[in-house]
PDB file of C-alpha atoms in Angstrom:
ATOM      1  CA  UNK A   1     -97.833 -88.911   3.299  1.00  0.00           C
ATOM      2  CA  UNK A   2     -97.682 -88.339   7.366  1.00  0.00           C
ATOM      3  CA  UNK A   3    -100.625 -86.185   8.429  1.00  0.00           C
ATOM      4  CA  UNK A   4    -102.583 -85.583  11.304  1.00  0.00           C
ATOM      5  CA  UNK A   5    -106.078 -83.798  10.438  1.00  0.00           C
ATOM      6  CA  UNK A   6    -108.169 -82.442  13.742  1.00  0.00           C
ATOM      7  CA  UNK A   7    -111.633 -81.883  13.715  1.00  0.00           C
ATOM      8  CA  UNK A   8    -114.729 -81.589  16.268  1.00  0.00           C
ATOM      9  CA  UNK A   9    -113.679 -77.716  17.105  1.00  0.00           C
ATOM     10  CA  UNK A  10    -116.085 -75.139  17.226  1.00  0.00           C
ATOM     11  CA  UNK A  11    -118.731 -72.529  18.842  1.00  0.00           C
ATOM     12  CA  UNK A  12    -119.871 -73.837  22.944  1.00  0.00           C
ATOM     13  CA  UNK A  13    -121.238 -72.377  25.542  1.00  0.00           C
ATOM     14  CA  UNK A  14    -119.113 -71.890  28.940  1.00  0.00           C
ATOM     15  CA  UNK A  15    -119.484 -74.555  31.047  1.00  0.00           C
ATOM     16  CA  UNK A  16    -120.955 -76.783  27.824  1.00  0.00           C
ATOM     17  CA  UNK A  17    -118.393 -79.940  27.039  1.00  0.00           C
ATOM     18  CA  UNK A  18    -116.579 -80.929  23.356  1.00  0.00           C
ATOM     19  CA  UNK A  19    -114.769 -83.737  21.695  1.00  0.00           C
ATOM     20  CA  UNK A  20    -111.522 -82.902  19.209  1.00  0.00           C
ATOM     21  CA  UNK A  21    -110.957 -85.932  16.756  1.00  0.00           C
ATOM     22  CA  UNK A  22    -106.857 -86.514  15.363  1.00  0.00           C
ATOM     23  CA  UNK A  23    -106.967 -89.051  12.403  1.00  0.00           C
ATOM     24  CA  UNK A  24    -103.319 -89.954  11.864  1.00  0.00           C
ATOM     25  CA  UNK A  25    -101.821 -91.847   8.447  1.00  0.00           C
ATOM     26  CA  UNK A  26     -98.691 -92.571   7.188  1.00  0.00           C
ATOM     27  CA  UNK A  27     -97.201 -93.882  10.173  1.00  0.00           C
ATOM     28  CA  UNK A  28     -97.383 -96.530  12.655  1.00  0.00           C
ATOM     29  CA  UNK A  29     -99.654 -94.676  15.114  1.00  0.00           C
ATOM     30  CA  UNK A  30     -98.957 -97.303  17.682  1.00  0.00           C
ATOM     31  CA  UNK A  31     -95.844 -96.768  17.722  1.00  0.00           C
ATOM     32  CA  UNK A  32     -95.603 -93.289  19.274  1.00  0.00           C
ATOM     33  CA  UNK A  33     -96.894 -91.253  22.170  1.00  0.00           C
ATOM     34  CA  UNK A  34     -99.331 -88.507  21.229  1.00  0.00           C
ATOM     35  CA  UNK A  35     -99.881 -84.996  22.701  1.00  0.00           C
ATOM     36  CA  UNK A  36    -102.353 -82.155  22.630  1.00  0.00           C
ATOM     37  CA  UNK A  37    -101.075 -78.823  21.955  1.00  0.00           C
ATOM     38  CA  UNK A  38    -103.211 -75.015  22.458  1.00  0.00           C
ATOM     39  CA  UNK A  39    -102.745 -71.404  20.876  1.00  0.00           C
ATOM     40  CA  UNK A  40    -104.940 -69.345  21.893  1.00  0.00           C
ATOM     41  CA  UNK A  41    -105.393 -66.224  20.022  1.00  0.00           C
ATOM     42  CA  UNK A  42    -102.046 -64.000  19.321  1.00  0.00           C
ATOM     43  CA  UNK A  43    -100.651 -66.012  22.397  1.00  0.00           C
ATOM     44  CA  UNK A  44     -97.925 -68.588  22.743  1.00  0.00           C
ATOM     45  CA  UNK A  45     -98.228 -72.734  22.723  1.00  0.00           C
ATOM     46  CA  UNK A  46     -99.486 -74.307  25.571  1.00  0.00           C
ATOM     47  CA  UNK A  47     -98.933 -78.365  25.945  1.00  0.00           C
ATOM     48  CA  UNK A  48    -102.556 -79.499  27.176  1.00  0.00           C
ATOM     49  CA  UNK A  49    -101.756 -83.012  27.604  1.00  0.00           C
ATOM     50  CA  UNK A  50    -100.408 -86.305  26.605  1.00  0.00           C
ATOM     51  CA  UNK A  51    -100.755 -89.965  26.035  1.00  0.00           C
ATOM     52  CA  UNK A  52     -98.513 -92.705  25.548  1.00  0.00           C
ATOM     53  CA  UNK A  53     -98.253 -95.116  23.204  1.00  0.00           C
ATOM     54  CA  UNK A  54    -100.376 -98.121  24.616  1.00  0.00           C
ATOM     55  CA  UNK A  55    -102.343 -95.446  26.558  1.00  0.00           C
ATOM     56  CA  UNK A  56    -100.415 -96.400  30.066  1.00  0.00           C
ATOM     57  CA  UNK A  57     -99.146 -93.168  30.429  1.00  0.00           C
ATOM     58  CA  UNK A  58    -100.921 -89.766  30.577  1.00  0.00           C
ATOM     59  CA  UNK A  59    -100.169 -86.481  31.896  1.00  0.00           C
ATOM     60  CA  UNK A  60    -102.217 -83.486  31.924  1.00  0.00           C
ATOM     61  CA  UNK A  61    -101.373 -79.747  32.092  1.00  0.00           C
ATOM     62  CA  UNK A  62    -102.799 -78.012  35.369  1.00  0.00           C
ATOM     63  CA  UNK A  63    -105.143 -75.795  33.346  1.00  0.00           C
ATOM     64  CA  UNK A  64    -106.986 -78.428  32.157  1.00  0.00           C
ATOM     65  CA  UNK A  65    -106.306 -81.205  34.847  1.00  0.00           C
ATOM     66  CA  UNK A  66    -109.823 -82.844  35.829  1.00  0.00           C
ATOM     67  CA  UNK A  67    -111.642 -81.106  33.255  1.00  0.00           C
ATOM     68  CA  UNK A  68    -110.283 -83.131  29.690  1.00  0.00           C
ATOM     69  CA  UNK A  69    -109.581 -86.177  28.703  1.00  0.00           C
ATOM     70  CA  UNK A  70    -107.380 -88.087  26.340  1.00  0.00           C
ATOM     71  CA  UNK A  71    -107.732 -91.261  24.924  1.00  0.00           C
ATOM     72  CA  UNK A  72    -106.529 -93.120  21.746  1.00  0.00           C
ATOM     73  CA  UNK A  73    -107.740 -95.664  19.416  1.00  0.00           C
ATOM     74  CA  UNK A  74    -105.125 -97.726  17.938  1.00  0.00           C
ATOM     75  CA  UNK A  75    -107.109 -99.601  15.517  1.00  0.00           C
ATOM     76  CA  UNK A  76    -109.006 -96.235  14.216  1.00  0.00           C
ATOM     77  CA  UNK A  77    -105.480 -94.608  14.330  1.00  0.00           C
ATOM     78  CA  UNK A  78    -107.003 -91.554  16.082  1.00  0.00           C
ATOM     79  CA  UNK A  79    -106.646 -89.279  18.605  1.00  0.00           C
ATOM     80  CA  UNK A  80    -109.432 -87.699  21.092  1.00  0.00           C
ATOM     81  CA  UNK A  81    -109.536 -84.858  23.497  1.00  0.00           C
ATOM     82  CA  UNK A  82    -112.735 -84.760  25.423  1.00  0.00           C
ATOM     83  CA  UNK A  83    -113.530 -81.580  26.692  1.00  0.00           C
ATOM     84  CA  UNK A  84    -115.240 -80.573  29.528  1.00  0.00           C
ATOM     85  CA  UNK A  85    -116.942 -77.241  31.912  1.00  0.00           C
ATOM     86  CA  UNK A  86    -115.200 -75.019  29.082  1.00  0.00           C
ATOM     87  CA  UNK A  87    -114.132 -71.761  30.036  1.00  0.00           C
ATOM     88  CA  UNK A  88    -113.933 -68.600  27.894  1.00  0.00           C
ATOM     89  CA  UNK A  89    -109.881 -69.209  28.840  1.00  0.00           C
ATOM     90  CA  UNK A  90    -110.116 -72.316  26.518  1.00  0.00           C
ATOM     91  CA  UNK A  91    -110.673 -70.548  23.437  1.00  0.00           C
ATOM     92  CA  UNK A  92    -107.825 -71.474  21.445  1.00  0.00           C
ATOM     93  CA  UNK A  93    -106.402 -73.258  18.201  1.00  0.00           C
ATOM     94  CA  UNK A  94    -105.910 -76.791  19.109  1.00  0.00           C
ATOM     95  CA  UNK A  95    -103.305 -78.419  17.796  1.00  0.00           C
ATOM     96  CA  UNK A  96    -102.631 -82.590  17.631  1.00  0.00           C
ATOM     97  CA  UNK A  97     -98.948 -83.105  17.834  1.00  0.00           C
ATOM     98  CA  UNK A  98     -97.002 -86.507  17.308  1.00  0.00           C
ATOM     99  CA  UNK A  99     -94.676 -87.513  19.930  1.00  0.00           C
ATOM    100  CA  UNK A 100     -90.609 -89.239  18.210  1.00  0.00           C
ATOM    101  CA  UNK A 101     -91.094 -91.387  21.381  1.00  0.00           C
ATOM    102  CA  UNK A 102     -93.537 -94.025  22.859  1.00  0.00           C
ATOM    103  CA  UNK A 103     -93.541 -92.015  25.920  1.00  0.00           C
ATOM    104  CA  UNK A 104     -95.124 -88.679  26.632  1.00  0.00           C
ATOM    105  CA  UNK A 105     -91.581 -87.336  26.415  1.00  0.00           C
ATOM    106  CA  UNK A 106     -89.819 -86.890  23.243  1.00  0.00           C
ATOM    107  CA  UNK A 107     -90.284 -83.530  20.543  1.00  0.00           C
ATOM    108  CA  UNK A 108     -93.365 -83.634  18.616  1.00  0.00           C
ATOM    109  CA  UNK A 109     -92.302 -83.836  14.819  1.00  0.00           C
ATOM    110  CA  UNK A 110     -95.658 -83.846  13.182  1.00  0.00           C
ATOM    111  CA  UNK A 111     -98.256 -81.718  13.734  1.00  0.00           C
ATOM    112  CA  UNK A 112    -101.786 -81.108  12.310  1.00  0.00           C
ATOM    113  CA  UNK A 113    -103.098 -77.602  11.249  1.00  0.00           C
ATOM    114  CA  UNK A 114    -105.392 -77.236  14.159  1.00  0.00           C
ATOM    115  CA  UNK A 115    -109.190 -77.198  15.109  1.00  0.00           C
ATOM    116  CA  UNK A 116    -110.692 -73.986  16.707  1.00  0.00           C
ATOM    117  CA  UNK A 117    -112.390 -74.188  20.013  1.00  0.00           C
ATOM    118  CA  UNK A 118    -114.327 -70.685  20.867  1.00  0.00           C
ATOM    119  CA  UNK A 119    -116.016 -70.755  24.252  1.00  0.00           C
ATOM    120  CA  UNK A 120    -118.138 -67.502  24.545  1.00  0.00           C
ATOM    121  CA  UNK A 121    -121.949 -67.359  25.665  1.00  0.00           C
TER     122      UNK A 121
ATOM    123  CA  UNK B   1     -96.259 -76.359  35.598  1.00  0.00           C
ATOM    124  CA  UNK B   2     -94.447 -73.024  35.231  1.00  0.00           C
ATOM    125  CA  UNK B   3     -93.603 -71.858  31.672  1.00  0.00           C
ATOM    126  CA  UNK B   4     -90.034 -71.907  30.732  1.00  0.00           C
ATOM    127  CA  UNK B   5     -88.754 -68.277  30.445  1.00  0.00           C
ATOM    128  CA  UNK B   6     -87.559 -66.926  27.044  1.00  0.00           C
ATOM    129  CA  UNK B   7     -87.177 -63.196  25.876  1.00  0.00           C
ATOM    130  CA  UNK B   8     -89.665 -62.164  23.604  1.00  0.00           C
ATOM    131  CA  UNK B   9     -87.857 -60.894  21.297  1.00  0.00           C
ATOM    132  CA  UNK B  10     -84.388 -60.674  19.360  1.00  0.00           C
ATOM    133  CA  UNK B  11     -83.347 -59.401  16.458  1.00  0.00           C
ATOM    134  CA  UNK B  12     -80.551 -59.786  14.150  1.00  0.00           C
ATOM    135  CA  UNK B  13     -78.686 -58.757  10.503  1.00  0.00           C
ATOM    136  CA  UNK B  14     -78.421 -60.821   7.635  1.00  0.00           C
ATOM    137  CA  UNK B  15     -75.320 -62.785   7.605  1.00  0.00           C
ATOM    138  CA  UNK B  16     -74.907 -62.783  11.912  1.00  0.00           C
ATOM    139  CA  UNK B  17     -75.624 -65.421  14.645  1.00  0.00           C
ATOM    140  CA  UNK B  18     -78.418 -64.770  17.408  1.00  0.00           C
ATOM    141  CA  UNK B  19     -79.246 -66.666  20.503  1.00  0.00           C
ATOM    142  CA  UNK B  20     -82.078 -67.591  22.219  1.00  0.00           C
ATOM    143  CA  UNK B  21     -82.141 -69.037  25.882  1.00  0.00           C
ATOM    144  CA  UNK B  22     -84.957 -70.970  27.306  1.00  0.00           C
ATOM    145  CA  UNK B  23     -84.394 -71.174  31.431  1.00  0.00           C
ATOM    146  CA  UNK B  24     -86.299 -73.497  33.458  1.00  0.00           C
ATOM    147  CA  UNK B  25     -85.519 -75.518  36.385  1.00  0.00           C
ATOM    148  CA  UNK B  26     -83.977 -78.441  38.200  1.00  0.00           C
ATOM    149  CA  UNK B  27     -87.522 -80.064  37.638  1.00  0.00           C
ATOM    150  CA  UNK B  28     -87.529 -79.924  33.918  1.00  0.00           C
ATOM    151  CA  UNK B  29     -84.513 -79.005  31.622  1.00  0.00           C
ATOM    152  CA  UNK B  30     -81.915 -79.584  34.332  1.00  0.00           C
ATOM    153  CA  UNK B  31     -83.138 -82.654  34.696  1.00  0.00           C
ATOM    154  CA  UNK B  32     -83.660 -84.249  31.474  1.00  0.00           C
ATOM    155  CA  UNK B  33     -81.889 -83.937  28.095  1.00  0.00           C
ATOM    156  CA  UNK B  34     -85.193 -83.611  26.370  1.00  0.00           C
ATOM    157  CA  UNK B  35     -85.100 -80.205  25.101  1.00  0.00           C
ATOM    158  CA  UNK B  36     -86.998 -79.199  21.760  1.00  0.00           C
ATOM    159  CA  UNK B  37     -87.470 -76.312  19.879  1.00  0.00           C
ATOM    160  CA  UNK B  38     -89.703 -74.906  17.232  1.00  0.00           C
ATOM    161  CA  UNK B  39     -90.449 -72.540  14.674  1.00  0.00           C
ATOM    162  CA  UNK B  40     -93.622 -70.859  14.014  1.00  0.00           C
ATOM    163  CA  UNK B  41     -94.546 -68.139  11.206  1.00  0.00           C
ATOM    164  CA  UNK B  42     -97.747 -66.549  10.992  1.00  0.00           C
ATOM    165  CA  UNK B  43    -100.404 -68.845  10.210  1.00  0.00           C
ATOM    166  CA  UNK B  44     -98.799 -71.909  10.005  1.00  0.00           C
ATOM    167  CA  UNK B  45     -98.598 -75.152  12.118  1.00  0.00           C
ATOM    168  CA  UNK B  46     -95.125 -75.181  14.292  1.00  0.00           C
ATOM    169  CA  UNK B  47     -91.869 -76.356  12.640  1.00  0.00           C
ATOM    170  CA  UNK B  48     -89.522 -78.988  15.000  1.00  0.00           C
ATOM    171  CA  UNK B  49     -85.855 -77.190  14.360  1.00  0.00           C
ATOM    172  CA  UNK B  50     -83.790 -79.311  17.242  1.00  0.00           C
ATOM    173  CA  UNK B  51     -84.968 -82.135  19.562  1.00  0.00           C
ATOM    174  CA  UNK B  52     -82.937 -83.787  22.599  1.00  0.00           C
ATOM    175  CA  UNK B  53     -81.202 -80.511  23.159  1.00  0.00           C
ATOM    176  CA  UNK B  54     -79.042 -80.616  20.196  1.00  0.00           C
ATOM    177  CA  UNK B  55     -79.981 -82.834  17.670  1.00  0.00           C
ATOM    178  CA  UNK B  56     -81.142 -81.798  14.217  1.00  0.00           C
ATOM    179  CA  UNK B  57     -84.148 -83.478  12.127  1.00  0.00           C
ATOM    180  CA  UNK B  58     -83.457 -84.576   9.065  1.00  0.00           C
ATOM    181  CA  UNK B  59     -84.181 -81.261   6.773  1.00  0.00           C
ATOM    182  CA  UNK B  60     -83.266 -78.867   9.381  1.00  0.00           C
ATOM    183  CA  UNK B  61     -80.501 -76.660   8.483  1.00  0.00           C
ATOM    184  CA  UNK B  62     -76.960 -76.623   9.868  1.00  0.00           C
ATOM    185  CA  UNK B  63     -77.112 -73.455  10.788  1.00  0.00           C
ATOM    186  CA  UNK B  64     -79.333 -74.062  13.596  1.00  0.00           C
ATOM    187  CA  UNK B  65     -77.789 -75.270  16.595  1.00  0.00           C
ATOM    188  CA  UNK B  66     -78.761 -76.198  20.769  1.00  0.00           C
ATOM    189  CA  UNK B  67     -77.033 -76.460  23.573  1.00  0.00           C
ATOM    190  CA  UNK B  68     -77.858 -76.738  27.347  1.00  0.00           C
ATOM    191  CA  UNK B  69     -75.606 -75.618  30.544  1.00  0.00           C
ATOM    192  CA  UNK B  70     -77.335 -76.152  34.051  1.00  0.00           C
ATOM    193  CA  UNK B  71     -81.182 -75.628  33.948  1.00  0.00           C
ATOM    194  CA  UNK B  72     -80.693 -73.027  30.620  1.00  0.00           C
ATOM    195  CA  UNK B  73     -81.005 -74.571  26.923  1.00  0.00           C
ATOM    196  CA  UNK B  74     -79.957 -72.293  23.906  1.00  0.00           C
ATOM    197  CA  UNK B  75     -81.058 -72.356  19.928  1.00  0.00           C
ATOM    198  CA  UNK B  76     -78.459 -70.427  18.188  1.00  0.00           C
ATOM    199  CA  UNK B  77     -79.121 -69.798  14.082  1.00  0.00           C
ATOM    200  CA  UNK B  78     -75.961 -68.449  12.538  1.00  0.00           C
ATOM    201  CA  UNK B  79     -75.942 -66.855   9.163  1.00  0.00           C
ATOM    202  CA  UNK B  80     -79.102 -65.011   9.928  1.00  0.00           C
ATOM    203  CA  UNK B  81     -81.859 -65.421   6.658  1.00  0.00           C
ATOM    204  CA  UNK B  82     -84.572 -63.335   6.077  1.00  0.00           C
ATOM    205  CA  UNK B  83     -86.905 -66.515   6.204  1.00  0.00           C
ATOM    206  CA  UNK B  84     -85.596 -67.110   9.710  1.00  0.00           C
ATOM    207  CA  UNK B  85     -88.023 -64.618  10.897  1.00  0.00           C
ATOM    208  CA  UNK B  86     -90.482 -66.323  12.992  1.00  0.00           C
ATOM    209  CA  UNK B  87     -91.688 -67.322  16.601  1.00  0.00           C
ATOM    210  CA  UNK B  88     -89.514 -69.914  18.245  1.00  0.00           C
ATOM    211  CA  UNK B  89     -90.622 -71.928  20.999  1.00  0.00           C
ATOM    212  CA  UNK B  90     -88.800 -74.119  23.098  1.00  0.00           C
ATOM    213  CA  UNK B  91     -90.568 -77.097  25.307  1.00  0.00           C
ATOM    214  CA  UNK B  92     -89.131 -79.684  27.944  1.00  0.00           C
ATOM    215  CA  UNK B  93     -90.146 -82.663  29.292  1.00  0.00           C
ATOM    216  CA  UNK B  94     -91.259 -82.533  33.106  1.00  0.00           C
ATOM    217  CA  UNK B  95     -91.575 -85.668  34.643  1.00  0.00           C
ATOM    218  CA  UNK B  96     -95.173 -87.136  35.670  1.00  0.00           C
ATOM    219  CA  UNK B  97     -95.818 -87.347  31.820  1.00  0.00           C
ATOM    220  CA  UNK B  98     -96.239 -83.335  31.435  1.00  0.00           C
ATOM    221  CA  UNK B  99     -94.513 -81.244  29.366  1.00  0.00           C
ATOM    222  CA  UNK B 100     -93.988 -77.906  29.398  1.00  0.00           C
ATOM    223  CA  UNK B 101     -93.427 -74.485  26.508  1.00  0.00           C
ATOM    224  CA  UNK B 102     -91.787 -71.980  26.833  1.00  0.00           C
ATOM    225  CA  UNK B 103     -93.701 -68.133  25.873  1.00  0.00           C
ATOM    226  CA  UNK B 104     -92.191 -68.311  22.822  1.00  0.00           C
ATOM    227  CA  UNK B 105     -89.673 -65.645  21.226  1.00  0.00           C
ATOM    228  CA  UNK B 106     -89.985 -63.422  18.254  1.00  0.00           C
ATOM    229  CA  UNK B 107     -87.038 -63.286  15.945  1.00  0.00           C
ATOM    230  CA  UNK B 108     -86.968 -59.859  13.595  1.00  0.00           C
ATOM    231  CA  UNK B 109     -84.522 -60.400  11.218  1.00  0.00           C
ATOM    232  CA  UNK B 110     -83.634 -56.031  10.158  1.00  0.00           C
TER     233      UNK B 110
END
């Protein structure tokens, strides 16, 4: 079965930093670009960022540019968003999304359930 | 990184077709074929309904169907269900390696 299972969300402080964990199976993970995906509450998606296959490519949404960081372990098939100088404007459902390309530009066809990230002192 | 502009809402009867139009700009749909869109009920995980503009995954019914004309891509779902009543979203690549949604649109089926 294809799945994608987050974890690491959670309770932090403003300013305070976190890491979100994507395990992927049933697919070649190395085989496709991956992305991070945000909703916070009662609001729309937001794409956070994205990595390519072989990690060569990444892009970063301007909300979160200089702040997180995305990285990939092929041989642990899993995903990472570090996350750092949180704002209260982070607080959201994160989502890990699987790219039908190598490249950070195709439509992400498989997504996980999400990990919550509340930042609130 | 500007959000692609959809309405945020339509609504529709059983049985008839609805629209929904995602603008955006020379930078991102205009310039790439690499339009998706998704579907999102309450509480669950988004749904992708049409990738590369137009095309359909496996699964995906028929009657949902995208198009694109100038920097403005479509989803139109004909033969309006009661379980098509959801948030859609539609997203575009943007160059760089970015991507970019769109603020979503609620669909009321009456």
């Amino acid at each position: 079965e294809v799945q994608l299972v987050e974890s690491g969300g959670g309770l932090v402080q403003p300013g305070r930093s976190l890491r979100l964990s994507c395990a992927a199976s049933g697919f070649t993970f190395d085989d496709y670009a991956m992305h991070w995906v945000r909703q916070a509450p009662g609001k729309g998606l937001e794409w956070v960022s994205g990595i390519s296959w072989n990690s060569g490519s990444i892009g970063y949404a301007d909300s979160v540019k200089g702040r997180f960081t995305i990285s990939r372990d092929n041989a642990k098939n899993s995903l990472y968003l570090q996350m750092n100088s949180l704002r209260a404007e982070d607080t959201a459902l994160y989502y890990c999304a699987k790219d039908t390309y190598t490249t950070v530009a195709g439509a992400f066809d498989i997504w996980g359930q999400g990990t919550m990230v509340t930042v609130s002192s | 990184q500007s959000a692609l502009t959809q309405p945020a809402s339509v609504s529709g009867s059983p049985g008839q077709s609805i629209t929904i139009s995602c603008t955006g700009t020379s930078s991102d749909v205009g310039s790439y074929n690499l339009v998706s869109w998704y579907q999102q009920h309450p509480g669950k995980a988004p749904k992708l309904m049409i990738y590369e503009g137009s095309k359909r995954p496996s699964g995906v019914s028929n009657r949902f169907s995208g198009s694109k004309s100038g920097n403005t891509a479509s989803l139109t779902i004909s033969g309006l269900q009661a379980e098509d009543e959801a948030d859609y979203y539609c997203c575009s690549y943007a160059g760089s390696s970015t991507k970019v949604f769109g603020g979503g649109t609620k669909l009321t089926v009456l």
